[in-house]
mmCIF file of C-alpha atoms in Angstrom:
data_model
loop_
_atom_site.group_PDB
_atom_site.id
_atom_site.type_symbol
_atom_site.label_atom_id
_atom_site.label_comp_id
_atom_site.label_asym_id
_atom_site.label_seq_id
_atom_site.Cartn_x
_atom_site.Cartn_y
_atom_site.Cartn_z
ATOM 1 C CA MET F 1 -127.198 57.163 -27.748
ATOM 2 C CA THR F 2 -125.268 56.063 -24.665
ATOM 3 C CA GLY F 3 -124.800 58.959 -21.233
ATOM 4 C CA ARG F 4 -121.794 59.936 -19.069
ATOM 5 C CA THR F 5 -122.023 61.434 -15.997
ATOM 6 C CA GLY F 6 -121.555 65.616 -16.396
ATOM 7 C CA ARG F 7 -119.676 67.361 -12.996
ATOM 8 C CA ASN F 8 -123.794 68.541 -11.541
ATOM 9 C CA GLY F 9 -123.377 64.277 -11.297
ATOM 10 C CA SER F 10 -126.894 64.513 -14.221
ATOM 11 C CA THR F 11 -126.381 61.712 -17.288
ATOM 12 C CA GLN F 12 -125.529 63.099 -20.064
ATOM 13 C CA ALA F 13 -125.822 61.980 -24.170
ATOM 14 C CA GLN F 14 -122.992 60.818 -25.641
ATOM 15 C CA PRO F 15 -123.373 59.928 -29.297
ATOM 16 C CA GLU F 16 -122.232 56.446 -30.237
ATOM 17 C CA ARG F 17 -118.302 55.569 -31.016
ATOM 18 C CA VAL F 18 -118.628 54.824 -34.449
ATOM 19 C CA MET F 19 -115.587 53.087 -36.668
ATOM 20 C CA LEU F 20 -116.906 53.330 -40.269
ATOM 21 C CA VAL F 21 -115.926 50.633 -43.276
ATOM 22 C CA GLY F 22 -115.389 50.591 -46.848
ATOM 23 C CA VAL F 23 -114.481 48.583 -48.724
ATOM 24 C CA MET F 24 -113.174 48.771 -52.724
ATOM 25 C CA LEU F 25 -114.408 46.141 -54.128
ATOM 26 C CA ASP F 26 -112.701 45.712 -58.243
ATOM 27 C CA LYS F 27 -116.644 44.813 -59.290
ATOM 28 C CA ASP F 28 -118.271 48.865 -58.414
ATOM 29 C CA GLY F 29 -117.759 51.470 -60.248
ATOM 30 C CA THR F 30 -116.683 52.625 -63.884
ATOM 31 C CA GLY F 31 -113.423 54.337 -65.553
ATOM 32 C CA SER F 32 -110.155 54.753 -64.953
ATOM 33 C CA SER F 33 -108.610 53.463 -61.057
ATOM 34 C CA ALA F 34 -108.364 57.718 -60.579
ATOM 35 C CA THR F 35 -111.614 57.606 -60.616
ATOM 36 C CA ARG F 36 -112.959 54.458 -59.141
ATOM 37 C CA LEU F 37 -111.058 55.785 -56.435
ATOM 38 C CA ASN F 38 -112.377 59.083 -55.990
ATOM 39 C CA GLY F 39 -116.014 57.434 -56.493
ATOM 40 C CA PHE F 40 -115.230 54.676 -53.548
ATOM 41 C CA GLN F 41 -113.987 58.502 -51.374
ATOM 42 C CA THR F 42 -116.548 59.949 -51.455
ATOM 43 C CA ALA F 43 -119.398 57.172 -51.210
ATOM 44 C CA LEU F 44 -117.453 57.245 -47.759
ATOM 45 C CA ALA F 45 -117.431 60.637 -47.099
ATOM 46 C CA GLU F 46 -121.455 60.859 -47.627
ATOM 47 C CA ALA F 47 -120.793 56.926 -45.552
ATOM 48 C CA VAL F 48 -119.554 59.890 -42.895
ATOM 49 C CA GLU F 49 -122.592 62.562 -43.032
ATOM 50 C CA LEU F 50 -124.883 59.076 -42.783
ATOM 51 C CA VAL F 51 -123.209 58.144 -39.255
ATOM 52 C CA LYS F 52 -124.085 61.997 -38.698
ATOM 53 C CA ALA F 53 -128.340 61.499 -39.034
ATOM 54 C CA ALA F 54 -128.382 58.624 -37.060
ATOM 55 C CA GLY F 55 -127.204 60.282 -34.508
ATOM 56 C CA GLY F 56 -123.550 58.577 -34.041
ATOM 57 C CA ASP F 57 -119.800 59.983 -33.853
ATOM 58 C CA SER F 58 -117.509 58.068 -36.676
ATOM 59 C CA VAL F 59 -114.492 58.467 -34.588
ATOM 60 C CA ARG F 60 -112.532 56.261 -37.027
ATOM 61 C CA VAL F 61 -112.697 55.713 -41.256
ATOM 62 C CA GLU F 62 -110.942 52.048 -42.041
ATOM 63 C CA THR F 63 -110.837 50.314 -45.387
ATOM 64 C CA ALA F 64 -110.050 47.462 -47.035
ATOM 65 C CA LYS F 65 -110.037 46.211 -50.800
ATOM 66 C CA ARG F 66 -110.819 43.230 -52.361
ATOM 67 C CA ASP F 67 -111.746 40.885 -55.708
ATOM 68 C CA ARG F 68 -115.516 39.941 -54.201
ATOM 69 C CA PRO F 69 -116.796 39.922 -50.445
ATOM 70 C CA HIS F 70 -115.189 37.555 -48.515
ATOM 71 C CA THR F 71 -118.153 35.143 -47.568
ATOM 72 C CA ALA F 72 -118.520 34.828 -44.629
ATOM 73 C CA LEU F 73 -116.854 37.505 -43.128
ATOM 74 C CA PHE F 74 -116.931 40.395 -45.383
ATOM 75 C CA VAL F 75 -113.747 41.474 -45.180
ATOM 76 C CA GLY F 76 -111.967 38.443 -44.688
ATOM 77 C CA THR F 77 -109.993 36.984 -42.138
ATOM 78 C CA GLY F 78 -107.189 39.337 -41.147
ATOM 79 C CA LYS F 79 -108.846 42.202 -41.693
ATOM 80 C CA ALA F 80 -111.868 40.882 -39.051
ATOM 81 C CA ALA F 81 -108.835 40.435 -36.831
ATOM 82 C CA GLU F 82 -106.966 44.275 -37.822
ATOM 83 C CA LEU F 83 -111.148 45.437 -36.801
ATOM 84 C CA SER F 84 -111.119 44.397 -33.626
ATOM 85 C CA GLU F 85 -108.244 45.178 -31.885
ATOM 86 C CA ALA F 86 -109.343 48.844 -33.415
ATOM 87 C CA VAL F 87 -112.509 48.682 -32.068
ATOM 88 C CA ALA F 88 -111.587 47.335 -28.223
ATOM 89 C CA ALA F 89 -108.522 49.957 -28.591
ATOM 90 C CA ASP F 90 -110.849 52.976 -29.375
ATOM 91 C CA GLY F 91 -113.680 52.243 -27.625
ATOM 92 C CA ILE F 92 -116.262 51.822 -30.358
ATOM 93 C CA ASP F 93 -119.902 51.555 -29.572
ATOM 94 C CA LEU F 94 -120.960 49.967 -32.904
ATOM 95 C CA VAL F 95 -119.239 49.015 -36.508
ATOM 96 C CA VAL F 96 -121.231 50.939 -39.841
ATOM 97 C CA PHE F 97 -119.971 48.946 -42.675
ATOM 98 C CA ASN F 98 -120.933 51.002 -45.743
ATOM 99 C CA HIS F 99 -122.582 48.162 -47.296
ATOM 100 C CA GLU F 100 -125.363 45.604 -48.131
ATOM 101 C CA LEU F 101 -124.435 42.766 -45.509
ATOM 102 C CA THR F 102 -125.699 39.484 -45.541
ATOM 103 C CA PRO F 103 -127.568 38.353 -41.975
ATOM 104 C CA THR F 104 -124.689 35.579 -41.941
ATOM 105 C CA GLN F 105 -121.908 37.770 -42.419
ATOM 106 C CA GLU F 106 -123.138 40.606 -39.464
ATOM 107 C CA ARG F 107 -123.293 37.453 -37.058
ATOM 108 C CA ASN F 108 -120.190 36.621 -37.240
ATOM 109 C CA LEU F 109 -118.909 40.080 -37.475
ATOM 110 C CA GLU F 110 -120.461 40.387 -34.690
ATOM 111 C CA LYS F 111 -118.977 36.584 -32.689
ATOM 112 C CA GLU F 112 -115.663 38.671 -34.614
ATOM 113 C CA LEU F 113 -115.963 42.021 -33.641
ATOM 114 C CA LYS F 114 -117.256 41.203 -29.908
ATOM 115 C CA CYS F 115 -119.359 45.172 -30.571
ATOM 116 C CA ARG F 116 -122.663 45.533 -32.651
ATOM 117 C CA VAL F 117 -122.134 45.537 -36.414
ATOM 118 C CA LEU F 118 -124.956 46.821 -38.719
ATOM 119 C CA ASP F 119 -125.144 47.437 -42.216
ATOM 120 C CA ARG F 120 -126.440 50.623 -44.725
ATOM 121 C CA VAL F 121 -129.523 48.991 -45.112
ATOM 122 C CA GLY F 122 -129.675 49.499 -41.291
ATOM 123 C CA LEU F 123 -127.759 52.710 -40.272
ATOM 124 C CA ILE F 124 -130.469 54.599 -43.151
ATOM 125 C CA LEU F 125 -133.229 52.649 -41.388
ATOM 126 C CA ALA F 126 -132.296 54.167 -38.517
ATOM 127 C CA ILE F 127 -132.331 57.533 -39.889
ATOM 128 C CA PHE F 128 -135.711 57.202 -40.983
ATOM 129 C CA ALA F 129 -136.798 55.696 -37.913
ATOM 130 C CA ARG F 130 -135.830 59.800 -36.155
ATOM 131 C CA ARG F 131 -136.747 61.392 -39.020
ATOM 132 C CA ALA F 132 -140.284 59.915 -39.419
ATOM 133 C CA ARG F 133 -143.076 61.964 -38.386
ATOM 134 C CA THR F 134 -146.547 61.107 -39.928
ATOM 135 C CA GLN F 135 -148.223 58.252 -38.853
ATOM 136 C CA GLU F 136 -147.586 56.903 -42.398
ATOM 137 C CA GLY F 137 -144.060 57.831 -42.561
ATOM 138 C CA ARG F 138 -143.414 55.217 -38.835
ATOM 139 C CA LEU F 139 -145.719 52.665 -40.186
ATOM 140 C CA GLN F 140 -143.665 52.550 -43.645
ATOM 141 C CA VAL F 141 -140.034 53.070 -41.546
ATOM 142 C CA GLU F 142 -141.335 49.359 -38.321
ATOM 143 C CA LEU F 143 -142.333 47.901 -42.595
ATOM 144 C CA ALA F 144 -139.103 48.736 -43.160
ATOM 145 C CA GLN F 145 -137.187 47.977 -39.911
ATOM 146 C CA LEU F 146 -139.337 44.230 -39.506
ATOM 147 C CA SER F 147 -138.536 43.563 -42.232
ATOM 148 C CA HIS F 148 -134.752 43.585 -42.109
ATOM 149 C CA LEU F 149 -134.705 42.787 -38.769
ATOM 150 C CA ALA F 150 -136.925 38.753 -40.020
ATOM 151 C CA GLY F 151 -133.383 37.409 -40.093
ATOM 152 C CA ARG F 152 -131.243 38.418 -38.251
ATOM 153 C CA LEU F 153 -133.412 38.165 -35.065
ATOM 154 C CA ILE F 154 -131.091 34.856 -34.018
ATOM 155 C CA ARG F 155 -128.354 36.200 -32.237
ATOM 156 C CA GLY F 156 -126.148 32.949 -30.379
ATOM 157 C CA TYR F 157 -124.082 35.647 -28.607
ATOM 158 C CA GLY F 158 -123.954 36.275 -25.274
ATOM 159 C CA HIS F 159 -122.044 39.440 -25.182
ATOM 160 C CA LEU F 160 -125.092 41.724 -26.853
ATOM 161 C CA GLN F 161 -127.922 40.175 -25.137
ATOM 162 C CA SER F 162 -127.758 43.061 -22.199
ATOM 163 C CA GLN F 163 -126.466 46.350 -25.280
ATOM 164 C CA ARG F 164 -130.354 47.985 -25.880
ATOM 165 C CA GLY F 165 -130.311 51.240 -27.712
ATOM 166 C CA GLY F 166 -127.905 52.689 -29.545
ATOM 167 C CA ILE F 167 -128.233 53.913 -33.467
ATOM 168 C CA GLY F 168 -130.781 50.559 -35.141
ATOM 169 C CA MET F 169 -132.217 49.600 -31.903
ATOM 170 C CA LYS F 170 -134.061 52.395 -31.573
ATOM 171 C CA GLY F 171 -136.769 52.364 -33.749
ATOM 172 C CA PRO F 172 -140.373 51.082 -33.698
ATOM 173 C CA GLY F 173 -139.394 47.729 -35.818
ATOM 174 C CA GLU F 174 -136.772 46.527 -32.755
ATOM 175 C CA THR F 175 -137.940 47.217 -29.751
ATOM 176 C CA LYS F 176 -138.700 43.582 -28.812
ATOM 177 C CA LEU F 177 -135.593 41.387 -30.355
ATOM 178 C CA GLU F 178 -137.149 38.127 -28.469
ATOM 179 C CA THR F 179 -140.384 38.068 -31.245
ATOM 180 C CA ASP F 180 -139.999 35.941 -32.705
ATOM 181 C CA ARG F 181 -140.617 34.865 -36.303
ATOM 182 C CA ARG F 182 -144.425 33.941 -36.654
ATOM 183 C CA LEU F 183 -145.281 37.381 -35.006
ATOM 184 C CA ILE F 184 -142.522 39.701 -36.573
ATOM 185 C CA ALA F 185 -144.778 38.226 -40.093
ATOM 186 C CA HIS F 186 -147.783 39.051 -38.615
ATOM 187 C CA ARG F 187 -146.814 42.513 -37.067
ATOM 188 C CA ILE F 188 -145.632 42.678 -41.446
ATOM 189 C CA ASN F 189 -148.741 42.239 -42.369
ATOM 190 C CA ALA F 190 -150.782 44.422 -39.928
ATOM 191 C CA LEU F 191 -148.430 46.826 -41.654
ATOM 192 C CA LYS F 192 -149.075 46.279 -44.482
ATOM 193 C CA LYS F 193 -153.433 46.189 -43.730
ATOM 194 C CA GLN F 194 -152.299 50.027 -42.349
ATOM 195 C CA LEU F 195 -150.310 50.864 -44.843
ATOM 196 C CA VAL F 196 -153.268 50.045 -47.813
ATOM 197 C CA ASN F 197 -155.980 51.733 -46.081
ATOM 198 C CA LEU F 198 -153.711 54.926 -45.459
ATOM 199 C CA LYS F 199 -153.002 54.480 -49.409
ATOM 200 C CA LYS F 200 -156.709 54.789 -50.290
ATOM 201 C CA GLN F 201 -157.592 57.706 -47.662
ATOM 202 C CA ARG F 202 -154.354 59.358 -49.611
ATOM 203 C CA ALA F 203 -155.942 58.619 -53.705
ATOM 204 C CA LEU F 204 -159.110 59.999 -52.238
ATOM 205 C CA ARG F 205 -157.760 63.378 -50.761
ATOM 206 C CA ARG F 206 -155.792 63.362 -54.353
ATOM 207 C CA LYS F 207 -158.900 62.427 -56.164
ATOM 208 C CA PRO F 208 -160.897 66.135 -56.111
ATOM 209 C CA ARG F 209 -157.160 67.585 -57.215
ATOM 210 C CA GLU F 210 -157.039 65.160 -59.957
ATOM 211 C CA SER F 211 -160.700 65.803 -61.896
ATOM 212 C CA GLY F 212 -159.834 69.068 -62.215
ATOM 213 C CA THR F 213 -157.441 71.758 -63.995
ATOM 214 C CA ILE F 214 -155.004 72.339 -61.500
ATOM 215 C CA LYS F 215 -152.028 70.314 -61.608
ATOM 216 C CA THR F 216 -149.787 68.263 -59.536
ATOM 217 C CA PHE F 217 -145.013 69.495 -59.123
ATOM 218 C CA ALA F 218 -143.149 67.439 -57.243
ATOM 219 C CA LEU F 219 -139.622 68.178 -55.706
ATOM 220 C CA VAL F 220 -137.674 65.206 -56.017
ATOM 221 C CA GLY F 221 -133.530 65.197 -55.502
ATOM 222 C CA TYR F 222 -130.880 63.206 -54.296
ATOM 223 C CA THR F 223 -130.613 63.602 -49.905
ATOM 224 C CA ASN F 224 -129.877 67.541 -48.609
ATOM 225 C CA VAL F 225 -129.908 68.984 -52.282
ATOM 226 C CA GLY F 226 -132.006 72.226 -51.207
ATOM 227 C CA LYS F 227 -135.443 70.655 -51.691
ATOM 228 C CA SER F 228 -137.373 72.006 -48.450
ATOM 229 C CA SER F 229 -136.002 74.801 -47.979
ATOM 230 C CA LEU F 230 -136.988 75.457 -51.794
ATOM 231 C CA PHE F 231 -140.404 74.668 -50.370
ATOM 232 C CA ASN F 232 -139.970 76.600 -47.914
ATOM 233 C CA ARG F 233 -138.973 79.123 -50.754
ATOM 234 C CA LEU F 234 -141.799 79.322 -53.008
ATOM 235 C CA THR F 235 -144.805 78.158 -50.553
ATOM 236 C CA LYS F 236 -143.527 80.212 -48.037
ATOM 237 C CA SER F 237 -144.047 77.574 -45.539
ATOM 238 C CA GLY F 238 -141.973 76.390 -42.434
ATOM 239 C CA ILE F 239 -141.660 72.456 -43.215
ATOM 240 C CA TYR F 240 -138.201 70.871 -41.393
ATOM 241 C CA ALA F 241 -135.538 72.281 -43.020
ATOM 242 C CA LYS F 242 -131.614 71.144 -42.168
ATOM 243 C CA ASP F 243 -128.418 71.326 -43.834
ATOM 244 C CA GLN F 244 -127.757 66.789 -43.145
ATOM 245 C CA LEU F 245 -129.216 64.104 -44.653
ATOM 246 C CA PHE F 246 -133.073 62.846 -44.793
ATOM 247 C CA ALA F 247 -133.383 65.969 -43.131
ATOM 248 C CA THR F 248 -137.473 65.254 -44.651
ATOM 249 C CA LEU F 249 -138.872 61.515 -44.771
ATOM 250 C CA ASP F 250 -142.407 62.780 -44.484
ATOM 251 C CA THR F 251 -144.905 64.322 -47.895
ATOM 252 C CA THR F 252 -145.214 67.662 -47.944
ATOM 253 C CA ALA F 253 -148.147 69.320 -50.336
ATOM 254 C CA ARG F 254 -149.011 73.029 -50.695
ATOM 255 C CA ARG F 255 -150.955 74.752 -52.656
ATOM 256 C CA LEU F 256 -148.868 77.932 -54.690
ATOM 257 C CA TYR F 257 -150.236 80.059 -57.066
ATOM 258 C CA ILE F 258 -147.379 81.413 -59.491
ATOM 259 C CA SER F 259 -149.468 83.839 -60.434
ATOM 260 C CA PRO F 260 -154.090 84.567 -62.458
ATOM 261 C CA GLU F 261 -153.634 82.048 -65.254
ATOM 262 C CA CYS F 262 -151.625 78.916 -63.002
ATOM 263 C CA SER F 263 -151.751 77.731 -60.051
ATOM 264 C CA ILE F 264 -150.244 74.307 -58.389
ATOM 265 C CA ILE F 265 -149.883 71.761 -56.436
ATOM 266 C CA LEU F 266 -146.219 71.950 -54.742
ATOM 267 C CA THR F 267 -145.072 68.631 -52.828
ATOM 268 C CA ASP F 268 -142.188 67.506 -50.837
ATOM 269 C CA THR F 269 -140.386 64.259 -50.959
ATOM 270 C CA VAL F 270 -137.622 62.241 -49.214
ATOM 271 C CA GLY F 271 -134.538 63.006 -51.122
ATOM 272 C CA PHE F 272 -132.769 59.473 -52.709
ATOM 273 C CA VAL F 273 -129.087 58.340 -51.743
ATOM 274 C CA SER F 274 -126.663 56.213 -53.959
ATOM 275 C CA ASP F 275 -127.428 51.709 -54.016
ATOM 276 C CA LEU F 276 -130.645 52.559 -51.951
ATOM 277 C CA PRO F 277 -131.225 48.956 -52.001
ATOM 278 C CA HIS F 278 -134.281 47.590 -53.253
ATOM 279 C CA LYS F 279 -136.577 46.425 -50.052
ATOM 280 C CA LEU F 280 -136.300 50.619 -48.946
ATOM 281 C CA ILE F 281 -137.879 51.182 -52.238
ATOM 282 C CA SER F 282 -140.506 48.718 -51.676
ATOM 283 C CA ALA F 283 -141.341 50.418 -48.516
ATOM 284 C CA PHE F 284 -141.543 52.919 -48.884
ATOM 285 C CA SER F 285 -144.181 52.856 -52.106
ATOM 286 C CA ALA F 286 -146.947 54.824 -50.598
ATOM 287 C CA THR F 287 -144.587 58.277 -50.492
ATOM 288 C CA LEU F 288 -143.139 57.835 -53.258
ATOM 289 C CA GLU F 289 -146.435 57.215 -55.070
ATOM 290 C CA GLU F 290 -146.793 61.081 -54.895
ATOM 291 C CA THR F 291 -143.717 61.498 -57.199
ATOM 292 C CA ALA F 292 -145.092 58.632 -59.415
ATOM 293 C CA GLN F 293 -148.826 60.722 -59.098
ATOM 294 C CA ALA F 294 -147.373 64.249 -60.680
ATOM 295 C CA ASP F 295 -147.307 66.283 -63.637
ATOM 296 C CA VAL F 296 -144.604 67.893 -63.368
ATOM 297 C CA LEU F 297 -141.658 66.903 -61.563
ATOM 298 C CA LEU F 298 -138.289 69.569 -60.456
ATOM 299 C CA HIS F 299 -134.609 67.654 -60.096
ATOM 300 C CA VAL F 300 -132.923 70.017 -58.176
ATOM 301 C CA VAL F 301 -129.138 69.746 -57.984
ATOM 302 C CA ASP F 302 -126.762 70.733 -55.578
ATOM 303 C CA ALA F 303 -125.251 72.899 -58.279
ATOM 304 C CA ALA F 304 -121.776 72.354 -56.583
ATOM 305 C CA ALA F 305 -121.198 69.272 -55.653
ATOM 306 C CA PRO F 306 -118.100 67.068 -56.823
ATOM 307 C CA ASN F 307 -120.314 64.310 -57.494
ATOM 308 C CA SER F 308 -123.275 65.972 -58.874
ATOM 309 C CA GLY F 309 -123.485 63.994 -62.103
ATOM 310 C CA GLN F 310 -123.777 59.922 -59.982
ATOM 311 C CA GLN F 311 -126.342 61.617 -58.053
ATOM 312 C CA ILE F 312 -128.554 62.576 -60.798
ATOM 313 C CA GLU F 313 -127.997 59.708 -62.372
ATOM 314 C CA ASP F 314 -128.928 58.278 -59.254
ATOM 315 C CA VAL F 315 -131.900 60.071 -58.680
ATOM 316 C CA GLU F 316 -132.795 59.276 -62.478
ATOM 317 C CA ASN F 317 -132.408 55.307 -61.478
ATOM 318 C CA VAL F 318 -134.929 55.709 -58.840
ATOM 319 C CA LEU F 319 -137.805 57.583 -60.933
ATOM 320 C CA GLN F 320 -136.814 54.870 -63.147
ATOM 321 C CA GLU F 321 -138.169 51.799 -60.783
ATOM 322 C CA ILE F 322 -141.097 53.680 -59.224
ATOM 323 C CA HIS F 323 -142.450 54.177 -63.048
ATOM 324 C CA ALA F 324 -141.670 57.667 -62.847
ATOM 325 C CA GLY F 325 -139.076 58.160 -65.062
ATOM 326 C CA ASP F 326 -140.791 59.377 -68.686
ATOM 327 C CA ILE F 327 -143.072 62.245 -66.350
ATOM 328 C CA PRO F 328 -141.883 65.479 -67.560
ATOM 329 C CA CYS F 329 -138.954 66.969 -65.657
ATOM 330 C CA ILE F 330 -136.772 70.009 -65.305
ATOM 331 C CA LYS F 331 -133.729 69.646 -63.421
ATOM 332 C CA VAL F 332 -133.133 72.567 -60.435
ATOM 333 C CA TYR F 333 -129.662 73.447 -59.800
ATOM 334 C CA ASN F 334 -129.061 75.297 -57.040
ATOM 335 C CA LYS F 335 -126.177 75.967 -54.281
ATOM 336 C CA THR F 336 -124.814 78.274 -57.039
ATOM 337 C CA ASP F 337 -123.524 80.875 -55.288
ATOM 338 C CA LEU F 338 -121.662 78.162 -54.395
ATOM 339 C CA LEU F 339 -120.046 77.910 -57.373
ATOM 340 C CA PRO F 340 -116.592 79.832 -58.743
ATOM 341 C CA SER F 341 -118.544 83.882 -59.495
ATOM 342 C CA GLU F 342 -117.667 83.038 -63.025
ATOM 343 C CA GLU F 343 -120.558 81.053 -62.801
ATOM 344 C CA GLN F 344 -122.630 81.843 -60.361
ATOM 345 C CA ASN F 345 -125.170 83.473 -63.282
ATOM 346 C CA THR F 346 -128.451 82.040 -62.192
ATOM 347 C CA GLY F 347 -131.808 82.320 -64.466
ATOM 348 C CA ILE F 348 -133.414 79.783 -67.354
ATOM 349 C CA TRP F 349 -131.479 77.484 -70.193
ATOM 350 C CA ARG F 350 -133.211 76.194 -73.038
ATOM 351 C CA ASP F 351 -132.530 74.036 -75.714
ATOM 352 C CA ALA F 352 -132.726 74.221 -78.800
ATOM 353 C CA ALA F 353 -135.606 73.940 -78.977
ATOM 354 C CA GLY F 354 -136.605 76.869 -76.649
ATOM 355 C CA LYS F 355 -137.861 74.245 -74.163
ATOM 356 C CA ILE F 356 -137.580 74.713 -70.452
ATOM 357 C CA ALA F 357 -134.167 72.249 -70.394
ATOM 358 C CA ALA F 358 -132.816 73.608 -66.321
ATOM 359 C CA VAL F 359 -133.298 76.311 -63.985
ATOM 360 C CA ARG F 360 -130.083 77.790 -61.387
ATOM 361 C CA ILE F 361 -130.745 79.076 -58.731
ATOM 362 C CA SER F 362 -129.702 79.884 -55.165
ATOM 363 C CA VAL F 363 -132.060 79.899 -52.592
ATOM 364 C CA ALA F 364 -129.345 80.853 -49.936
ATOM 365 C CA GLU F 365 -129.471 83.880 -52.145
ATOM 366 C CA ASN F 366 -132.735 83.730 -52.617
ATOM 367 C CA THR F 367 -131.579 84.440 -56.491
ATOM 368 C CA GLY F 368 -132.919 82.525 -59.774
ATOM 369 C CA ILE F 369 -136.536 82.531 -57.961
ATOM 370 C CA ASP F 370 -139.215 84.247 -60.071
ATOM 371 C CA ALA F 371 -137.595 82.152 -62.797
ATOM 372 C CA LEU F 372 -138.033 78.754 -62.019
ATOM 373 C CA ARG F 373 -141.692 80.222 -60.523
ATOM 374 C CA GLU F 374 -142.468 81.703 -64.775
ATOM 375 C CA ALA F 375 -140.572 78.077 -65.095
ATOM 376 C CA ILE F 376 -142.991 76.630 -63.645
ATOM 377 C CA ALA F 377 -146.261 79.076 -64.964
ATOM 378 C CA GLU F 378 -145.148 77.888 -68.810
ATOM 379 C CA SER F 379 -144.514 73.797 -67.615
ATOM 380 C CA CYS F 380 -148.163 74.608 -66.277
ATOM 381 C CA ALA F 381 -149.584 75.699 -69.302
ATOM 382 C CA ALA F 382 -147.822 72.875 -71.479
ATOM 383 C CA ALA F 383 -148.382 70.045 -68.881
ATOM 384 C CA PRO F 384 -151.316 67.680 -69.809
ATOM 385 C CA ASN F 385 -154.587 67.426 -68.481
ATOM 386 C CA THR F 386 -155.499 64.362 -65.861
ATOM 387 C CA ASP F 387 -156.788 62.698 -68.720
ATOM 388 C CA GLU F 388 -153.689 63.485 -71.481
ATOM 389 C CA THR F 389 -150.959 60.556 -72.243
ATOM 390 C CA GLU F 390 -148.537 63.446 -73.422
ATOM 391 C CA MET F 391 -146.918 66.179 -73.504
ATOM 392 C CA PRO F 392 -147.266 68.228 -76.627
#
């Protein structure tokens, strides 16, 4: 954030002016040229929302096409020169690349553009730093930030020395950029130990419910599909829910009474996003463990999203990575109210064998919620006890 002087002489917060850069690489995507272009444009639109979630203002979007990333500058010398001119002309505070940059590429780009540069990992971490509310969430963010920062400590150019604060610079992991690698490593080890202790405490809290018959259902899905809104609707809770990417970072659990015969623990978890780097998944393993330990997953999908199929695939890839791919799962298609009127029907959908395949709902219109509760009750009866290995 930067500041500006208001009419009364006070300094008012003002979003940083951000230029977003996306490069369409030949290796990215499959299918026809039109399909790949559509995927690229969808990813860019999502990146604009990520910038907004981080507190920035995307005042300019630049695109390029390359066979492969330029080793030193990612975009190549010619495009880098164009970007440098645009930065100066538009008074850009920060350039965000919707890609993962190497430390060398990031340093070279900052020299060339004479402006701070952030890659996709740094941008997501900046959002996480704004969203973390619990001790464990903050520790995980700091660990991820420091791990990302470790290779980016040497900034050999003076034009950035006076710049403090702003997107990606305010989190607990970047409060002292002068910290050397040895102290960074020491802090990382300390954070890991604290997270191990918190993981043990979480396991102890979870043990009583695992030893009983109560089942745990975890809401999972792409970011901003309505998981927290659904959680609030089902549990009558008031957890933070907003129409923005990564509105929820910390895991929340509530007891949910479905019927006299069915009572469950429902957990709300952080949303996933495309191209979620492995280092972020590793850093948030403690939070994601709640998903991996669930008896049943409720995979919430934005039914109205044009790329819902790709979002489903992205979520399923992360579930596989955290060893949750084999957990019984029900797809919950939300936001049906945003579909054409003839497609807004809600309720339970079953496969040829009569098993629940999906549930269609609208949290906003409060339709299909009873059908979802019915599906949960049916799955609760079918879900294995904690000492069983397979779902019948």
